Short mmCIF file of C-alpha atoms and ligand atoms in Angstrom, two decimals:
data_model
loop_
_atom_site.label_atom_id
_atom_site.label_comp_id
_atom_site.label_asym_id
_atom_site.label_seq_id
_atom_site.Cartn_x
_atom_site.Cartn_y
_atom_site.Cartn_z
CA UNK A 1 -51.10 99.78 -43.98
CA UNK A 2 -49.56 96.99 -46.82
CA UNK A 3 -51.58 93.65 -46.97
CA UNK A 4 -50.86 91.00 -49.09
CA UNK A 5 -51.97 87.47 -49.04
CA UNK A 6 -50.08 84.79 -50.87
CA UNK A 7 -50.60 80.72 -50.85
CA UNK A 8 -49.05 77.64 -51.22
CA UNK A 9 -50.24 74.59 -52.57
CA UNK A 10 -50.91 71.14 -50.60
CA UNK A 11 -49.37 67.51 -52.14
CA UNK A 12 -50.16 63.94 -52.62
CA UNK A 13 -47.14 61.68 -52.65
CA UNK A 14 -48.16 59.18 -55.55
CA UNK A 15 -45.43 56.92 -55.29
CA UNK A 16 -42.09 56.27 -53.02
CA UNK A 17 -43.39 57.82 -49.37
CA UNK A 18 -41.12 56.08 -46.76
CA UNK A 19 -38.80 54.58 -49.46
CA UNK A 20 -37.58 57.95 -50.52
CA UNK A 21 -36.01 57.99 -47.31
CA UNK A 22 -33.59 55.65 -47.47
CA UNK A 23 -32.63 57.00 -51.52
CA UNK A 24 -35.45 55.33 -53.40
CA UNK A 25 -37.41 57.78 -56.30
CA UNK A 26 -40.53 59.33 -55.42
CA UNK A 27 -43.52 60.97 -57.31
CA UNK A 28 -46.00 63.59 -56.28
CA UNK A 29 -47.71 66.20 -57.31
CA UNK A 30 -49.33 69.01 -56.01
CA UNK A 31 -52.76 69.48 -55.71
CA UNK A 32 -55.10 72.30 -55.97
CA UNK A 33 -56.04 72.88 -52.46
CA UNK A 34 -54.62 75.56 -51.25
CA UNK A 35 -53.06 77.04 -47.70
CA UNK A 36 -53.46 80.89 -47.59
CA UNK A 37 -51.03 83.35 -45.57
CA UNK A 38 -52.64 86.93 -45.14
CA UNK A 39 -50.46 89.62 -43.88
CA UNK A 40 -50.56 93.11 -42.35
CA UNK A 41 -48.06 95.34 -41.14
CA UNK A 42 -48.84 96.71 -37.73
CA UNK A 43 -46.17 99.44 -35.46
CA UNK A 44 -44.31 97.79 -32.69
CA UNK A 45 -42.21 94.83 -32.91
CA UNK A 46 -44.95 91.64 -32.70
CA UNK A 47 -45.66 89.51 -35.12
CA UNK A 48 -49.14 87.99 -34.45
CA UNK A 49 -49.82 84.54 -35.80
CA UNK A 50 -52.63 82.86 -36.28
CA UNK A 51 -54.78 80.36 -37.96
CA UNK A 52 -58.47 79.49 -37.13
CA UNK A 53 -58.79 75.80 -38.41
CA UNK A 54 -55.45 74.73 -37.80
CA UNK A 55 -56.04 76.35 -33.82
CA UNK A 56 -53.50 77.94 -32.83
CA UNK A 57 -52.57 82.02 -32.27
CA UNK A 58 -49.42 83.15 -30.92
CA UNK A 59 -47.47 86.05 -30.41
CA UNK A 60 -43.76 85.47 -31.90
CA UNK A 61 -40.57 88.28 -31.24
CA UNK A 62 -37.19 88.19 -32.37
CA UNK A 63 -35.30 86.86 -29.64
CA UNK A 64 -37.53 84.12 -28.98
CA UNK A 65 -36.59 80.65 -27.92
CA UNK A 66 -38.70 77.46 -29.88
CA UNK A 67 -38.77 75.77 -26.71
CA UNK A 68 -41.45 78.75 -25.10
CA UNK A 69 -43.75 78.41 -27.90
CA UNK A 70 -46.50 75.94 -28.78
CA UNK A 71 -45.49 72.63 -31.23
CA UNK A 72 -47.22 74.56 -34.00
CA UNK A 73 -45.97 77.67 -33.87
CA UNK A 74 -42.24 76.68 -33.59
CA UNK A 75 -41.58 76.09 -37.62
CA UNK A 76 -42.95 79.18 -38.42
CA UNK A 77 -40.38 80.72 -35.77
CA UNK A 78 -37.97 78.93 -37.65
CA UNK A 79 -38.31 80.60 -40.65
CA UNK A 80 -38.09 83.80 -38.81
CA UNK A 81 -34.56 82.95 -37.75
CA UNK A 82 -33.71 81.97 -41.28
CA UNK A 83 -34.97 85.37 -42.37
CA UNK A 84 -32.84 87.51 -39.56
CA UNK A 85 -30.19 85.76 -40.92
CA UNK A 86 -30.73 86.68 -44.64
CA UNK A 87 -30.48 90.16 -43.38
CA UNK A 88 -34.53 90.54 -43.17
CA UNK A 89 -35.82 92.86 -39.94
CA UNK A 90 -38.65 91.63 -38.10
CA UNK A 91 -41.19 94.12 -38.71
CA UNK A 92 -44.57 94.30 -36.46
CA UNK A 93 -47.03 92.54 -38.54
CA UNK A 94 -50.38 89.93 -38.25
CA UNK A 95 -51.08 86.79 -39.98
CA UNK A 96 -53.48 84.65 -40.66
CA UNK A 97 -53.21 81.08 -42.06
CA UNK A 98 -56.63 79.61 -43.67
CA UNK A 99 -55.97 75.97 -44.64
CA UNK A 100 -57.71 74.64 -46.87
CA UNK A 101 -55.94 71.22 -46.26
CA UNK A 102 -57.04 68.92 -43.19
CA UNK A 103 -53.65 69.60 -41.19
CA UNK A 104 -51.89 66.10 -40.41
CA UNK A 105 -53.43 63.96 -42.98
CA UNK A 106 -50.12 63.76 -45.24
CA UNK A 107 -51.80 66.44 -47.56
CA UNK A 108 -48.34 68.63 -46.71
CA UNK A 109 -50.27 70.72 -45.16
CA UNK A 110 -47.35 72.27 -42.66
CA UNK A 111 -45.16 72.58 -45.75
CA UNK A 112 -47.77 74.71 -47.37
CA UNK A 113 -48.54 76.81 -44.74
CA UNK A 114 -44.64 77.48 -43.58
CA UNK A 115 -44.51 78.46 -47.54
CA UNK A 116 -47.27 80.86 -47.71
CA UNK A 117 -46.48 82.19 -44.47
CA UNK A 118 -42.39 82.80 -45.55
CA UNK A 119 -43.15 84.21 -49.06
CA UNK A 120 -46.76 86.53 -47.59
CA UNK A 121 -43.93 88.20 -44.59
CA UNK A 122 -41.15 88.48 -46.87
CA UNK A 123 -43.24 90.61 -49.54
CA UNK A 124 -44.15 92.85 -46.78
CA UNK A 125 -40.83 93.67 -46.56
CA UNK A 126 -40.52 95.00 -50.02
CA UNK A 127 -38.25 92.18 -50.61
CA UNK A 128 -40.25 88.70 -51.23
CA UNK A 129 -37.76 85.47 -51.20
CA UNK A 130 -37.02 84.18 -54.72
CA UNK A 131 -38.13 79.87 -54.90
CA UNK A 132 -34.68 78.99 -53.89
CA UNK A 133 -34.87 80.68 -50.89
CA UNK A 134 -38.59 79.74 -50.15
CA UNK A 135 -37.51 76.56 -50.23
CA UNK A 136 -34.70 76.55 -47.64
CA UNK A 137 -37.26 78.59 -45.68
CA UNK A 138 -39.88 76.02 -45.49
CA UNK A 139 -37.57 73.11 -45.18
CA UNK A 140 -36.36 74.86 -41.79
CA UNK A 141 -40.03 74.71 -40.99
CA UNK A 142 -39.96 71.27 -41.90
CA UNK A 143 -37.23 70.56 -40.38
CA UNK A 144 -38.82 71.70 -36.73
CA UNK A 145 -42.12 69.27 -38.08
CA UNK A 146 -41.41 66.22 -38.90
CA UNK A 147 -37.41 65.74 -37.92
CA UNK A 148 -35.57 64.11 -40.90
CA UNK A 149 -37.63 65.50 -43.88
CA UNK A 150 -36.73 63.94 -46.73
CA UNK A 151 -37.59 67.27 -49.06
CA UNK A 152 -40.75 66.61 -51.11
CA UNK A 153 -43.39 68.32 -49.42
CA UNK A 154 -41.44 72.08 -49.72
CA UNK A 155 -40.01 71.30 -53.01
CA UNK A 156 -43.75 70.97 -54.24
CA UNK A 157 -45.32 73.33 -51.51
CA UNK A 158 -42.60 76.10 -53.76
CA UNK A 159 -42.13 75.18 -57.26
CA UNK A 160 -45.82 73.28 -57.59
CA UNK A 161 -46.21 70.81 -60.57
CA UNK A 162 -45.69 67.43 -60.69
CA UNK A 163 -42.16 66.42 -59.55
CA UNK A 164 -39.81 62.68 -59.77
CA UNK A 165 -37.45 63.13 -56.47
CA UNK A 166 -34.64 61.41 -55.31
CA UNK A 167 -32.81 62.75 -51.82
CA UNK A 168 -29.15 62.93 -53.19
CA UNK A 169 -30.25 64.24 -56.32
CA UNK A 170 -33.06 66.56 -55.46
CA UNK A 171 -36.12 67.18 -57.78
CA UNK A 172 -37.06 67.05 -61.41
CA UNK A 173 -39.70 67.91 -63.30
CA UNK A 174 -41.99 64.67 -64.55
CA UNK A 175 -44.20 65.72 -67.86
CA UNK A 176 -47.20 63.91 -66.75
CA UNK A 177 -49.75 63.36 -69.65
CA UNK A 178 -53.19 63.98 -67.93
CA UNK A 179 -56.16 62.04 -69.57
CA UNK A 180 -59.56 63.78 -69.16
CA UNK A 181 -60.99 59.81 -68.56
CA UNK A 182 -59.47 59.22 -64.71
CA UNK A 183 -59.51 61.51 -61.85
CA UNK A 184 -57.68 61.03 -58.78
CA UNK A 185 -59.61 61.20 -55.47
CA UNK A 186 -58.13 62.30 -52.22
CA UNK A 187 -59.78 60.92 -48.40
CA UNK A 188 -58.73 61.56 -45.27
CA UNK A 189 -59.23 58.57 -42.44
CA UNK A 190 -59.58 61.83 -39.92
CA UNK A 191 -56.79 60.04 -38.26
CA UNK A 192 -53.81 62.47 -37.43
CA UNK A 193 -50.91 61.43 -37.14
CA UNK A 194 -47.21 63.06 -36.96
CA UNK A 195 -44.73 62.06 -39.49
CA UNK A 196 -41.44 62.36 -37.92
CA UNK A 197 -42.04 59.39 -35.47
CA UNK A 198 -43.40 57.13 -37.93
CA UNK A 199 -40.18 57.98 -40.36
CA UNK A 200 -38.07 56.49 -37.57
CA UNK A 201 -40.04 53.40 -36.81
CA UNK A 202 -39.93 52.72 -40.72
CA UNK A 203 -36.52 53.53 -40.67
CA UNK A 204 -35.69 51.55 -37.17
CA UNK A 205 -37.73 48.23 -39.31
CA UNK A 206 -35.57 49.17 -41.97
CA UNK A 207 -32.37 48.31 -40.19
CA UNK A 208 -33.56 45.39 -38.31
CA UNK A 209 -34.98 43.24 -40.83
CA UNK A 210 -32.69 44.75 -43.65
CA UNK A 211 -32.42 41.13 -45.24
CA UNK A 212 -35.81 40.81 -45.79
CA UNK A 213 -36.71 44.66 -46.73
CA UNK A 214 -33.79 44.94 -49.14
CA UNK A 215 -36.08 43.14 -51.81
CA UNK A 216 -39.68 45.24 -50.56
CA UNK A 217 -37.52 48.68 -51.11
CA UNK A 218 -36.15 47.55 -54.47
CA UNK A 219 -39.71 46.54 -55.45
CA UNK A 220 -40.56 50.45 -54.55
CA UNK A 221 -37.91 51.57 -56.40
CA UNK A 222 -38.91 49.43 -59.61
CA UNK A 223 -42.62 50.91 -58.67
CA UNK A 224 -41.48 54.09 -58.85
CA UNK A 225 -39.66 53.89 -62.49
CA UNK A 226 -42.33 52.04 -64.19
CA UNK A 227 -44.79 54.95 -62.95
CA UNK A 228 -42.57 57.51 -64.02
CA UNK A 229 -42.74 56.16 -67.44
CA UNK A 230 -46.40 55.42 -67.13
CA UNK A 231 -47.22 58.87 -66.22
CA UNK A 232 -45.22 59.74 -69.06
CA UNK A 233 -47.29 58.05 -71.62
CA UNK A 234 -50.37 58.42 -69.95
CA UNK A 235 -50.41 54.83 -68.95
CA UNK A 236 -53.38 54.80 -66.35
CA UNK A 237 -53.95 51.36 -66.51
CA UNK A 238 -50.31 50.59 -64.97
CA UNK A 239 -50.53 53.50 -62.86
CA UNK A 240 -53.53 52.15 -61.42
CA UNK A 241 -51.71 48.46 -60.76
CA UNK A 242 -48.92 50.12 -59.41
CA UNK A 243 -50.63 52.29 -56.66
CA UNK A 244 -52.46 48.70 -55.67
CA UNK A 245 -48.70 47.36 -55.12
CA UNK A 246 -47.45 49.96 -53.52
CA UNK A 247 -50.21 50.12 -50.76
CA UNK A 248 -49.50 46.15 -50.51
CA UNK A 249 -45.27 46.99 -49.79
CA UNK A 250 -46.40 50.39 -47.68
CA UNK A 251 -48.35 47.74 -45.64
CA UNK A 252 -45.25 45.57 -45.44
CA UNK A 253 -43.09 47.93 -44.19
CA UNK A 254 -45.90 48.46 -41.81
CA UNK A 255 -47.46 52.53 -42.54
CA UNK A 256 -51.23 51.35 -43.42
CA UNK A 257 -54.05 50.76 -40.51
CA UNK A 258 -57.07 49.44 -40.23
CA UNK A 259 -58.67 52.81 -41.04
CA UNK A 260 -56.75 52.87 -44.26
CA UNK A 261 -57.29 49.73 -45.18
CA UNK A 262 -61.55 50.15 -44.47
CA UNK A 263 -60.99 53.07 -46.99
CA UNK A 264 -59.53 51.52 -49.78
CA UNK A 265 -61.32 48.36 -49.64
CA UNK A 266 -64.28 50.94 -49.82
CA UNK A 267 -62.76 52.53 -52.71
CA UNK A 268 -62.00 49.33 -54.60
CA UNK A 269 -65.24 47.82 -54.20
CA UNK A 270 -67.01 50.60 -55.61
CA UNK A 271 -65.30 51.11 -58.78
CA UNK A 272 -61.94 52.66 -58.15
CA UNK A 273 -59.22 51.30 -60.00
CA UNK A 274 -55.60 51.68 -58.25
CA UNK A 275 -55.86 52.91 -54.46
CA UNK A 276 -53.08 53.85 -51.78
CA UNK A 277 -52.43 55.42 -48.83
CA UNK A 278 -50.30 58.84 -49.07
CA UNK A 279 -47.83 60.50 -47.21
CA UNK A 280 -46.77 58.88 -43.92
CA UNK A 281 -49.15 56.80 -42.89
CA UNK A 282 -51.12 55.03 -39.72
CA UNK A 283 -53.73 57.65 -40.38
CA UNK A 284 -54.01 60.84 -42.87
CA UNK A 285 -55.08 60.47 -46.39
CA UNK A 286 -55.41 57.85 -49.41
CA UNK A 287 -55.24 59.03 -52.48
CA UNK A 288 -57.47 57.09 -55.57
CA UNK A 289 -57.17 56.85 -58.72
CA UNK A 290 -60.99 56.26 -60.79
CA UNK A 291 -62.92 57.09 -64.03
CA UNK A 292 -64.14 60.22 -64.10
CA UNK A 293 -67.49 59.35 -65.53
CA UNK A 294 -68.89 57.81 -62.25
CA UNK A 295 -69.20 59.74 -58.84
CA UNK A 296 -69.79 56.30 -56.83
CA UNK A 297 -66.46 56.27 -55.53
CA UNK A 298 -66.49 59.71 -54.32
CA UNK A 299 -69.92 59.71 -52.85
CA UNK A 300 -69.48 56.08 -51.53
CA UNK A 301 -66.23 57.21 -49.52
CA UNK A 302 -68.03 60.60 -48.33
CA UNK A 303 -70.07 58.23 -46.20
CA UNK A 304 -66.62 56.73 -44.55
CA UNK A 305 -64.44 59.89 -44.47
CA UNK A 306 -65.02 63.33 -42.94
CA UNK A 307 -62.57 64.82 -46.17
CA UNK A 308 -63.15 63.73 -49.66
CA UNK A 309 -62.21 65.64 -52.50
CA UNK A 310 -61.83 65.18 -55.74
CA UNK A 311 -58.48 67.01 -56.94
CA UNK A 312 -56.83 68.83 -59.91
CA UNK A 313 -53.13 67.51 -60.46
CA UNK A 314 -49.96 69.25 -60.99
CA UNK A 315 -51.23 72.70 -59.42
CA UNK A 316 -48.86 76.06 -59.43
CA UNK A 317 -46.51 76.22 -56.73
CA UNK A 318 -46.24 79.14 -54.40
CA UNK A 319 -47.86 82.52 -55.85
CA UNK A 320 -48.77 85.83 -54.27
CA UNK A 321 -52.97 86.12 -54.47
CA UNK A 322 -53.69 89.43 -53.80
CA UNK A 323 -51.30 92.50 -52.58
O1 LIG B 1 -45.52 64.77 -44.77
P1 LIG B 1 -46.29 63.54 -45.04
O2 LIG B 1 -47.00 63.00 -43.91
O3 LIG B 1 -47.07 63.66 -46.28
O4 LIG B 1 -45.27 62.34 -45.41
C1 LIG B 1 -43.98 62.51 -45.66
C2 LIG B 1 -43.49 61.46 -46.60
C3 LIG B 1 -42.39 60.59 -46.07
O5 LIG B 1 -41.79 59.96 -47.21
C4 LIG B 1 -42.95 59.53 -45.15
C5 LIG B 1 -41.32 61.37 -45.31
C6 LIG B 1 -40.52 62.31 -46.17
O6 LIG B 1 -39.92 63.23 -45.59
O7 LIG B 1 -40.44 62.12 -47.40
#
C-alpha cells in the first residue's frame, strides 16, 4: 500500500487584505506553520477524508454533488472535480489533514489544507500536479470557501516565500531583507469568522460611500508601496509605522473588533512596535511586529489569546514530507 504525506504552508497577509480586492497591492508571506495531508491508497472506489482538529470526516465518490456534503468538505470535492477533469481517476484512498493552523483565523488555513490535500492525492497517482496546477486546484477550493477569492492565500499556500500581489497582475516575488533584531508575532482572538461574507460587506461599504473610501484605499495602496520598498531595505522602523496605519484604515473600512483591538492595544503597550490585524477580519489573527530580544509581548498576549506563536517568515511553499 503507497503512503505519502505532503504539506502546505499557512500565511499572514502583511499589508493590502480587503484592498487587494478592489486592485490595490498586497504583501504576505508565508509562515512556517504547516497543514499536513497524509494519504493511503485503499481498493474500492472511496476516498475517506478526514481531519481531527479541523472536525470533520467524510466519505467523498466521484459523482458526488457539493450540495450533499458538509461546508468543509465541499472544497476538497472541488478539487476532485478539477482532477477528473485533468484526466486523473479517482482511486480508493484515506486522508488525513493535521493542521497545524487554528482553522478560520485568516492564517489561510483552508488554502493550505486544499493544497496539501491536492498535491498528497495527486502523488498517489504516480502523477503529482506541477505548482501551476496546484494552484488552480486550490483556488477551486477557494473558490467553494470564501466566494470571490482574491488569490493570495493559494498563490502562497503553493509557491511559499514572500510574495507583492496585485489581482490583474498576479504575484511576484518581494526579496525581503530579514533582520535577526525583529520578529513578527502571530495571535489569534479565537474568534472565527468566514471570509467570503465579510469580503462583500467591505466591498458593499466600498460602493456606498465610494467618495469618502476613494482616499482610505489610495492610502492602502501608498501603504503597500512604501512597505514593499521597506521590506526591501530592511526598513523595520517604517514597516512597523505602516502596519499601525494600516490597522487604523482596516478599522475604517470597518474589518477590526473589539477583540482585535483588546489585542493590539495589548501588544502595543507591552513593547511591540507596529501591530495589525490579518487576513479578513472581525475575528482571526493579528499579526506583530517586535524586537526579538524581549519575550514580553509574546508572553503578555499568551495571557489574552488561546494561539500565540512566534513565526519564521517567507517559509517553502508546498513540498512532499515523506513518501
Ligand atoms: O483568507 P483570509 O481570511 O486570510 O483573508 C483573505 C484576505 C482578503 O483580502 C480579505 C480576501 C482575499 O481574497 O484577498
Amino acid at each position: 500500500m503507497r503512503r505519502v504525506v505532503a504539506s502546505a504552508p499557512g500565511k499572514v497577509i502583511l499589508f493590502g487584505e480587503h484592498f487587494v480586492v478592489k486592485g490595490c497591492l498586497g504583501i504576505a508571506s508565508a509562515i512556517n506553520v504547516r497543514v499536513q495531508a497524509e494519504a493511503r491508497l485503499t481498493r474500492g472506489e472511496k476516498l475517506r477524508l478526514y481531519s481531527r482538529n479541523l472536525g470533520f470526516r467524510v466519505v467523498l465518490r466521484k459523482d458526488m454533488e457539493l450540495e450533499e456534503l458538509p461546508e468543509d468538505a465541499r472544497p476538497f470535492a472541488s478539487i476532485l472535480r478539477y482532477l477528473v477533469s485533468q484526466g486523473y481517476n479517482f482511486l480508493g484512498a484515506e486522508i488525513e489533514i493535521r493542521s497545524h493552523l487554528p482553522p478560520g483565523a485568516g492564517l489561510g488555513s483552508s488554502a493550505a489544507s486544499a493544497a496539501a490535500f491536492a498535491l498528497a492525492y495527486t502523488h498517489l497517482h504516480g502523477d503529482a500536479l506541477d505548482k501551476h496546477r496546484l494552484f488552480i486546484a486550490s483556488l477551486e477550493a477557494e473558490k467553494i470557501a470564501h466566494g470571490k477569492p482574491s488569490g493570495i492565500d493559494p498563490t502562497i499556500s503553493v509557491y511559499g516565500g514572500w510574495i507583492a500581489y496585485r489581482r490583474d497582475k498576479g504575484a511576484s516575488r518581494v526579496n525581503a531583507r530579514l533582520d535577526a533584531g525583529y520578529r513578527f508575532i502571530v495571535a489569534d482572538t479565537g474568534v472565527r469568522r468566514k471570509t467570503g461574507p465579510i469580503v462583500e460587506s467591505v466591498l458593499a461599504l466600498a460602493e456606498k460611500r465610494w467618495d469618502v473610501l476613494k482616499h482610505v484605499y489610495r492610502a492602502a495602496e501608498e501603504v503597500s508601496e512604501k512597505a514593499l520598498r521597506a521590506l526591501e531595505i530592511g526598513d523595520y522602523e517604517t514597516i512597523a509605522d505602516l502596519m499601525n496605519i494600516s490597522q487604523g484604515l482596516l478599522n475604517a473600512i470597518g474589518v477590526s473588533s473589539l477583540e482585535i483591538e483588546k489585542l493590539i492595544a495589548i501588544a502595543r503597550s507591552s513593547g511591540a512596535l507596529g501591530a495589525k490585524l490579518t487576513g479578513a477580519g472581525r475575528g482571526g489573527s493579528i499579526v506583530v511586529l517586535a524586537p526579538s530580544d524581549s519575550s514580553r509581548v509574546t508572553e503578555t498576549l499568551k495571557g489574552y489569546s488561546p494561539w500565540v506563536s512566534s513565526v519564521a517568515l517567507g517559509d517553502e511553499g508546498s513540498r512532499i514530507d515523506q513518501e
